[in-house]
Tab-separated table of C-alpha atoms and ligand atoms in Angstrom:
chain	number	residue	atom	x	y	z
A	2	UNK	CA	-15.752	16.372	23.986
A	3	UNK	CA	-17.776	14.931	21.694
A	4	UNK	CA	-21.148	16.134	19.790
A	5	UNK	CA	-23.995	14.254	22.483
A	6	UNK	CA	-25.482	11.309	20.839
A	7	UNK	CA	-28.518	10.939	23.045
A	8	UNK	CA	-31.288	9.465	22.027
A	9	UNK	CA	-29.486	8.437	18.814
A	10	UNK	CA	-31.110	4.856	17.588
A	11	UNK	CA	-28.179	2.271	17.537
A	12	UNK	CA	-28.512	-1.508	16.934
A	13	UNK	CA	-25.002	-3.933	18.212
A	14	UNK	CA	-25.409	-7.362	16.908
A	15	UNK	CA	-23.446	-9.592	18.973
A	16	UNK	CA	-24.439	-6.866	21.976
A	17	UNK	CA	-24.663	-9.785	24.253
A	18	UNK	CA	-21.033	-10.325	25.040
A	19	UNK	CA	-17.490	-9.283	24.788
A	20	UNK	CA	-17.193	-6.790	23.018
A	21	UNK	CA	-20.425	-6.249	21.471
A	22	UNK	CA	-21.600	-5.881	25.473
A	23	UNK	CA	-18.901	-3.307	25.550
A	24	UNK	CA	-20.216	-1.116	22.698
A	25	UNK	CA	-23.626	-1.286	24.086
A	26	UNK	CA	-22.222	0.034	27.299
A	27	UNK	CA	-20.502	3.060	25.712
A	28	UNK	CA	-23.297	3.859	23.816
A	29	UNK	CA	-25.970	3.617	26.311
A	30	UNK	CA	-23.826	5.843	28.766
A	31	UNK	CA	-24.196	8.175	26.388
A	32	UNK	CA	-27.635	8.155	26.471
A	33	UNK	CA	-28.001	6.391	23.445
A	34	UNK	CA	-30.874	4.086	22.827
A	35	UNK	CA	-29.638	0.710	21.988
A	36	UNK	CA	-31.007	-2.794	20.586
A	37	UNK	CA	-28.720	-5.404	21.296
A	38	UNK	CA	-28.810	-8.470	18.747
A	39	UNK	CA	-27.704	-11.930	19.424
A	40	UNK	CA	-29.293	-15.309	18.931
A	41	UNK	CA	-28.948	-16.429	22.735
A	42	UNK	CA	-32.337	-14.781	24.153
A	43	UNK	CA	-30.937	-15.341	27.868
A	44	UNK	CA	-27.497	-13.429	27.629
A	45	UNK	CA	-29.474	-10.880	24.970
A	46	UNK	CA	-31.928	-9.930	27.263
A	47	UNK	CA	-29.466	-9.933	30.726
A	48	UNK	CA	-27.587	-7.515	28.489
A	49	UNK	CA	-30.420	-5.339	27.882
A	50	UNK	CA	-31.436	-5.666	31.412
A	51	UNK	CA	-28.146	-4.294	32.281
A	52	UNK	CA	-27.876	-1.509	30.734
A	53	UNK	CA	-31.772	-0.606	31.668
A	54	UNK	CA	-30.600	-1.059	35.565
A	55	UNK	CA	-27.742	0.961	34.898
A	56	UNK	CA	-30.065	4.236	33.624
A	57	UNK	CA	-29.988	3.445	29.952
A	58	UNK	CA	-32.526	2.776	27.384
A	59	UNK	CA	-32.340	-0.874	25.990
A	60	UNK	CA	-34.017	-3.681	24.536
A	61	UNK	CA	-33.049	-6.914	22.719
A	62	UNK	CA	-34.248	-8.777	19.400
A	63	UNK	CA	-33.251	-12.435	18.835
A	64	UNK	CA	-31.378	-12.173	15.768
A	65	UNK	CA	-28.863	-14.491	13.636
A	66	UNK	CA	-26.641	-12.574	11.454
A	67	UNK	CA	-26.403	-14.773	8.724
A	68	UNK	CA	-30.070	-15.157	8.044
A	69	UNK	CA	-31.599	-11.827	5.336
A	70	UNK	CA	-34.990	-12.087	7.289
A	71	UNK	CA	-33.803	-11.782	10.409
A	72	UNK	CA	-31.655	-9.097	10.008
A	73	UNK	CA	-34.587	-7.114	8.382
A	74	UNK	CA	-36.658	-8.252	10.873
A	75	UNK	CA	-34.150	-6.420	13.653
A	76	UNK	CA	-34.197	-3.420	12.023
A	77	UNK	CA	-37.981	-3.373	11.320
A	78	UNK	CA	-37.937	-4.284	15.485
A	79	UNK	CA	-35.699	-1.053	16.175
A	80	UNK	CA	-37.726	1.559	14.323
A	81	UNK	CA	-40.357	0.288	15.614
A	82	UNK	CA	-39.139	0.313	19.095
A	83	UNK	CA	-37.002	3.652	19.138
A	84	UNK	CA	-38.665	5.486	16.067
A	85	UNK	CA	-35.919	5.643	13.412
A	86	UNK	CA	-32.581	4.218	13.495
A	87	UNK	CA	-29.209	6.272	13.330
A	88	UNK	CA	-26.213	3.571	13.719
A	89	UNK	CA	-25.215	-0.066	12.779
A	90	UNK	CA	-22.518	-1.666	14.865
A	91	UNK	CA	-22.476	-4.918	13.130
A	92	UNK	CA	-19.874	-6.910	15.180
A	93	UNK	CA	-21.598	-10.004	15.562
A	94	UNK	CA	-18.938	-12.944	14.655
A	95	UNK	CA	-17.440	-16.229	15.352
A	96	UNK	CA	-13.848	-17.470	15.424
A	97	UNK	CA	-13.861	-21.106	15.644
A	98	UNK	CA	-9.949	-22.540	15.802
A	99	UNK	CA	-9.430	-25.145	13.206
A	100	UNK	CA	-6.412	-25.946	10.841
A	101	UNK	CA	-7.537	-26.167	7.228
A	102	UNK	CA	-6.096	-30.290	6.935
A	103	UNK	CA	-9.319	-30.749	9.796
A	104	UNK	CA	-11.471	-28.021	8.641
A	105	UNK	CA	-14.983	-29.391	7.286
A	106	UNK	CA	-15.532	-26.957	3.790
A	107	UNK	CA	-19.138	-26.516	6.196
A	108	UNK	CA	-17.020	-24.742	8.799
A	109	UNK	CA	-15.632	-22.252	6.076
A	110	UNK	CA	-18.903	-21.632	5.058
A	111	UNK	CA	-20.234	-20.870	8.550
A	112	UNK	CA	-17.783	-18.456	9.382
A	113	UNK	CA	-17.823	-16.865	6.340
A	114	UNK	CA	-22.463	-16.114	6.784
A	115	UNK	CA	-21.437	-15.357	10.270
A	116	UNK	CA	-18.768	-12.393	9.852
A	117	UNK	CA	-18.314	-11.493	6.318
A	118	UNK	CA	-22.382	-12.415	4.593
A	119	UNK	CA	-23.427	-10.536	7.589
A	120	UNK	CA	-22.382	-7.353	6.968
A	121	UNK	CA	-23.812	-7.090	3.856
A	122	UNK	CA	-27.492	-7.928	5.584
A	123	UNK	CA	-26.976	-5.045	8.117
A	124	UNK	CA	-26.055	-2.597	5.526
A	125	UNK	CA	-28.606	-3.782	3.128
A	126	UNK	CA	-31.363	-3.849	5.603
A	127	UNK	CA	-30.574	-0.614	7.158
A	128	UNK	CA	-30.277	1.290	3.581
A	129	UNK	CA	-34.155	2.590	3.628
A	130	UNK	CA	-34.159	3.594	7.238
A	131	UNK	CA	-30.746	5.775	6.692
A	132	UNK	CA	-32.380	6.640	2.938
A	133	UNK	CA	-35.578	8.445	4.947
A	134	UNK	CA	-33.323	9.792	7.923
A	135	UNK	CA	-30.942	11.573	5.459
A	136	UNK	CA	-28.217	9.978	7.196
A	137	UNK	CA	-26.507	7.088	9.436
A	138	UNK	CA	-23.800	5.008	10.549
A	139	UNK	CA	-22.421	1.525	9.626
A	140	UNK	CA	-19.266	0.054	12.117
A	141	UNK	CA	-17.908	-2.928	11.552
A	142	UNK	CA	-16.123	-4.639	13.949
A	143	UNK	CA	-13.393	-6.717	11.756
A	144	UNK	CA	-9.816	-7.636	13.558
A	145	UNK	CA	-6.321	-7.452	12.918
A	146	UNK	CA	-5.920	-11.031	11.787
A	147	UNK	CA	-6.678	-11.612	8.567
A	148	UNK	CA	-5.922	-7.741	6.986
A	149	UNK	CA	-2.585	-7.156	9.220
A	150	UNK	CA	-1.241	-10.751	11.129
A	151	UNK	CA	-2.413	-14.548	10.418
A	152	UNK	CA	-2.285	-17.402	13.006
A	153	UNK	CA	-3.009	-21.401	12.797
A	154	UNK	CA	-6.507	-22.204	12.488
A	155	UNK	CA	-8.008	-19.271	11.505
A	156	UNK	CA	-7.707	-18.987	7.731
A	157	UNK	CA	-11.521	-18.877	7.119
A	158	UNK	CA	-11.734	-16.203	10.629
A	159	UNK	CA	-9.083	-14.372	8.568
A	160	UNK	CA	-10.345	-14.590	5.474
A	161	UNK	CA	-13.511	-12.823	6.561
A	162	UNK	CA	-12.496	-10.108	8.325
A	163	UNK	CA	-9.764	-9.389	5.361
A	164	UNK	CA	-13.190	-9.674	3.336
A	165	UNK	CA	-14.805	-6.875	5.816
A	166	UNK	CA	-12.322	-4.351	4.641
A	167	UNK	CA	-12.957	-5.481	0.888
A	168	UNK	CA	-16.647	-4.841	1.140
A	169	UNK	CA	-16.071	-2.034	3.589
A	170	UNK	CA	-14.073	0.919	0.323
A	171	UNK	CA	-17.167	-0.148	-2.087
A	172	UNK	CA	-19.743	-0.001	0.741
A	173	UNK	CA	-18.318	3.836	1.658
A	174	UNK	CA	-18.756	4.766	-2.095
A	175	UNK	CA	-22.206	3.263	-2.209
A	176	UNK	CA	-23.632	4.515	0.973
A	177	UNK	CA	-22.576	8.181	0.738
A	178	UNK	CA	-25.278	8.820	-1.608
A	179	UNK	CA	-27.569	8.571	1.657
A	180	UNK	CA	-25.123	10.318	3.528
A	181	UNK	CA	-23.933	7.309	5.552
A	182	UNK	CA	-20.372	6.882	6.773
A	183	UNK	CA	-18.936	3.397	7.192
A	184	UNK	CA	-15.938	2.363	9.385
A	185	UNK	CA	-14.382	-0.806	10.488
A	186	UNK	CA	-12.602	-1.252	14.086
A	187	UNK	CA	-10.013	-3.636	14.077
A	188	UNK	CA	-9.171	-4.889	17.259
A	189	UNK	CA	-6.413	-6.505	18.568
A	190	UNK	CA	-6.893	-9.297	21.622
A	191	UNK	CA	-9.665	-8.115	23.836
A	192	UNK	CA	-10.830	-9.868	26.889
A	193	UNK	CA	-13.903	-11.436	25.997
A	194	UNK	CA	-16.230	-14.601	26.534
A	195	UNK	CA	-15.239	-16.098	23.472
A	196	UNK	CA	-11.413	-15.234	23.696
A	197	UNK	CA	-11.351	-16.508	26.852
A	198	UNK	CA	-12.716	-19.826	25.478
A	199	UNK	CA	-8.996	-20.216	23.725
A	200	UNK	CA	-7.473	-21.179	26.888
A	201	UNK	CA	-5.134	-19.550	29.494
A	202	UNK	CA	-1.788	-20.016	27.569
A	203	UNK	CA	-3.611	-18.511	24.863
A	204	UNK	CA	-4.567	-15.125	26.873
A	205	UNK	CA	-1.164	-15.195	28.831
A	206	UNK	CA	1.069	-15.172	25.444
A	207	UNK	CA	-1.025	-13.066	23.775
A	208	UNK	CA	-0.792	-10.456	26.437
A	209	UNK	CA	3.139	-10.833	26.596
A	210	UNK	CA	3.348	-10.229	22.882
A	211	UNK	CA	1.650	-6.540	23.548
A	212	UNK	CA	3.692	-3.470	23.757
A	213	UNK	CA	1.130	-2.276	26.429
A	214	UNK	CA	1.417	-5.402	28.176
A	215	UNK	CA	-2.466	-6.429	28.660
A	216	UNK	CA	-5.482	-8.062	26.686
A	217	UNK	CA	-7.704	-4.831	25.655
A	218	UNK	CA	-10.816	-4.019	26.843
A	219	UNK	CA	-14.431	-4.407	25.519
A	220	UNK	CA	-14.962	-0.686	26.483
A	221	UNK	CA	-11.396	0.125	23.870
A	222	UNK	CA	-13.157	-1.125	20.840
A	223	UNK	CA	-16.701	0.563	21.997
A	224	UNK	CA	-15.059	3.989	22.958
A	225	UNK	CA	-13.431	3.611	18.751
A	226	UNK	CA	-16.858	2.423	17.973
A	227	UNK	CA	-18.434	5.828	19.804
A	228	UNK	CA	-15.891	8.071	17.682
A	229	UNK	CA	-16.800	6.748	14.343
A	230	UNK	CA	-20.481	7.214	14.833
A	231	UNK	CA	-20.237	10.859	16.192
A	232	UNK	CA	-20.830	14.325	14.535
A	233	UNK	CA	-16.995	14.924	14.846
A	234	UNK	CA	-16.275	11.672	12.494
A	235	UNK	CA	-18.890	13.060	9.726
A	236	UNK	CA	-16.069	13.423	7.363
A	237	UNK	CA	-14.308	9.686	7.472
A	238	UNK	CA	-15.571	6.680	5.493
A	239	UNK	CA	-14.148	4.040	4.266
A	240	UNK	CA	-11.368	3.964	6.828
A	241	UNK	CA	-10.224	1.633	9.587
A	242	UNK	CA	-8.872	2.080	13.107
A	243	UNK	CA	-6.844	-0.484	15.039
A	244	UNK	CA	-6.990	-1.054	18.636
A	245	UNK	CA	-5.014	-3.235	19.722
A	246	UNK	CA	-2.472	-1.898	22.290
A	247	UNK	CA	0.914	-1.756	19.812
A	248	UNK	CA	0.375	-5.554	18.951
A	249	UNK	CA	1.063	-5.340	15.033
A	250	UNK	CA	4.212	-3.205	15.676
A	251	UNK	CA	7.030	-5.161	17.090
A	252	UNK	CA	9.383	-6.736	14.543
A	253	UNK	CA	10.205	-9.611	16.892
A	254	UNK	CA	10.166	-11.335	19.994
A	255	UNK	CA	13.117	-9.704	21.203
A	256	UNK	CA	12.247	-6.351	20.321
A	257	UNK	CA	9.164	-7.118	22.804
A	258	UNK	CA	12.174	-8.040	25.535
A	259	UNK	CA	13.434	-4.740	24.698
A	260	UNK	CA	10.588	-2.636	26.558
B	29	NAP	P1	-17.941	-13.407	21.771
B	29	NAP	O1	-17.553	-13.053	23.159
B	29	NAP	O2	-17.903	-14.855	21.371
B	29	NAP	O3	-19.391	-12.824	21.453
B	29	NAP	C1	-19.927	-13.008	20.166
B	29	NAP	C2	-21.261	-12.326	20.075
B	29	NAP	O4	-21.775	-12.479	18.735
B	29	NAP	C3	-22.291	-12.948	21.012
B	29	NAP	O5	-23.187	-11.946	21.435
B	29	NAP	C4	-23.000	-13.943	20.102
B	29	NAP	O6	-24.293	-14.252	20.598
B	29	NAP	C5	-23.052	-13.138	18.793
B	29	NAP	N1	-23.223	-13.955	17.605
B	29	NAP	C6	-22.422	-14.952	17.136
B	29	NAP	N2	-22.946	-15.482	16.016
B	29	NAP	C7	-24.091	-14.798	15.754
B	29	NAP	C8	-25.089	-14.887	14.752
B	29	NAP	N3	-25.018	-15.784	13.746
B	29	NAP	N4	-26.121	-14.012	14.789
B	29	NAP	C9	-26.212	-13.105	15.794
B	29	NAP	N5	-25.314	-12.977	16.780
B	29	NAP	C10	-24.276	-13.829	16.761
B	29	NAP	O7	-17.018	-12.671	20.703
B	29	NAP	P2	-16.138	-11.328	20.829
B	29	NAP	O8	-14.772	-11.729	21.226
B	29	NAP	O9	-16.871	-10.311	21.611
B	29	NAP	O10	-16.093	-10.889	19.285
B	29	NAP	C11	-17.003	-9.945	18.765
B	29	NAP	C12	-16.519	-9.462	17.424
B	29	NAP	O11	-15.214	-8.915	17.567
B	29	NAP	C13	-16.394	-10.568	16.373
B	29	NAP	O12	-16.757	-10.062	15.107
B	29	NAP	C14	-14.917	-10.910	16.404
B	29	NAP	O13	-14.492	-11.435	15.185
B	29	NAP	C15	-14.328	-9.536	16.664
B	29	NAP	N6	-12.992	-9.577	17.238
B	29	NAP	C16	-12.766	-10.053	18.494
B	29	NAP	C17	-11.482	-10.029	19.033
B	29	NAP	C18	-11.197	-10.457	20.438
B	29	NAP	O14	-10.021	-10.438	20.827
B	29	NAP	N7	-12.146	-10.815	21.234
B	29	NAP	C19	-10.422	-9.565	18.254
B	29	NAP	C20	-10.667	-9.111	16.960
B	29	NAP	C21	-11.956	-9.101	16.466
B	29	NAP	P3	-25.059	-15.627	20.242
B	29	NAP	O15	-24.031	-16.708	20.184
B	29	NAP	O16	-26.063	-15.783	21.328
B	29	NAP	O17	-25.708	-15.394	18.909
């Protein structure tokens, strides 16, 4: 059992959806007060309206990611809103499908503000808050293609989240002076709005080529997301979890066959 985190401030950009959605439901059932951050204000504030239904304490800022004043404007929002602020999920990101020969150089640059420019803003911005709490959070929420696997189309998706974990050891060094851990999830193939957009061949391979035999769930990454920002994970920085149901591990198609 974990240390409570009730009435901890958290902020999840890309809280709206997948698995963003899913992180602001762990949290909140936790008691957690939570500001979800998208640029969509109808899905942000259903999302917040869910979790307010459901018992919790919510609320939602229109945010982009990629843009510095609107990330500080989020986090001005949330201490403003829940009086401090204790934890960053920044998982806000995009994963647009496109093989380099058809890529527009604009695409790589979108992607790259969206997932990778992004988490520098959050951790900038939320540097004086943490600095005056004498403490915080930062989770990332990067993936396992780009550091661990690769896959057609998505050398700029890859490239950022490889770029996550790059940022993430000097981020850990730089933050502990405030007494702020950062961690990066890296999920596997999780059910979500956006993966769902791939297609159905897309979901029903992907699931096949999973030792557990099924897409994850939102609530998987949130629950790794919860451990990372408790009391218990106080000690661990700079570190990265996968989640992704035994996906990296087989050697090949037949050792799947195998099971
Ligand atoms: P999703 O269903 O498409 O949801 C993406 C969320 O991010 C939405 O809330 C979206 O809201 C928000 N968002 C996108 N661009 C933004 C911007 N510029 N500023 C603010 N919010 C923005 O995606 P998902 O599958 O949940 O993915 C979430 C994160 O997990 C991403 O970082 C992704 O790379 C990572 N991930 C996902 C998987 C997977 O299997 N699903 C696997 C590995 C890693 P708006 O569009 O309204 O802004």
């Amino acid at each position: 059992m974990l240390t409570s985190i009730k009435d901890r401030s958290v902020i999840v950009t890309g809280g709206s959806k997948g698995i963003g959605k899913g992180i602001a439901q762990v949290f909140a059932a936790q008691g957690a007060k939570v500001m979800i951050a998208a640029r969509g204000e109808v899905a942000g504030a259903a999302a917040a309206a869910e979790l307010q239904a459901a018992g919790g304490t919510a609320d939602f800022c229109r945010c982009d990611v990629s843009d510095w004043d609107s990330v500080q404007h989020l986090v001005d929002r949330t201490v403003d809103a829940f009086g401090g602020l204790d934890v960053m999920c920044a998982n806000a990101g995009a994963f647009p499908q496109t093989k380099m020969i058809d890529m527009d150089p604009e695409e790589w640059d979108d992607v790259m503000a969206t997932n990778l420019k992004s988490a520098f803003l959050c951790v900038k911005a939320c540097i004086p808050q943490f600095d005056k709490a004498g403490g915080g959070r930062v989770v990332l929420t990067s993936s396992i293609t780009g550091p661990v696997t690769g896959y057609p189309g998505w050398s700029h998706y890859g490239a950022s989240k490889s770029g996550q974990l790059g940022f993430l050891k000097t981020a850990c060094m730089e933050l502990s002076k405030y007494n702020v851990t950062i961690n990066a999830v890296m999920p596997g193939n999780i059910y979500t709005e956006g993966l769902k957009d791939l297609g159905q061949d897309y979901l029903n391979t992907m699931a096949a080529s999973i030792p557990l035999k099924r897409l994850g769930d939102v609530k998987d990454i949130g629950n790794a997301a919860l451990f990372f920002a408790s009391d218990e994970a106080g000690y661990i920085t700079g570190q990265t979890m996968v989640v992704d149901g035994g996906q990296i591990i087989p050697e090949s198609l037949e050792a799947i066959e195998e099971i």
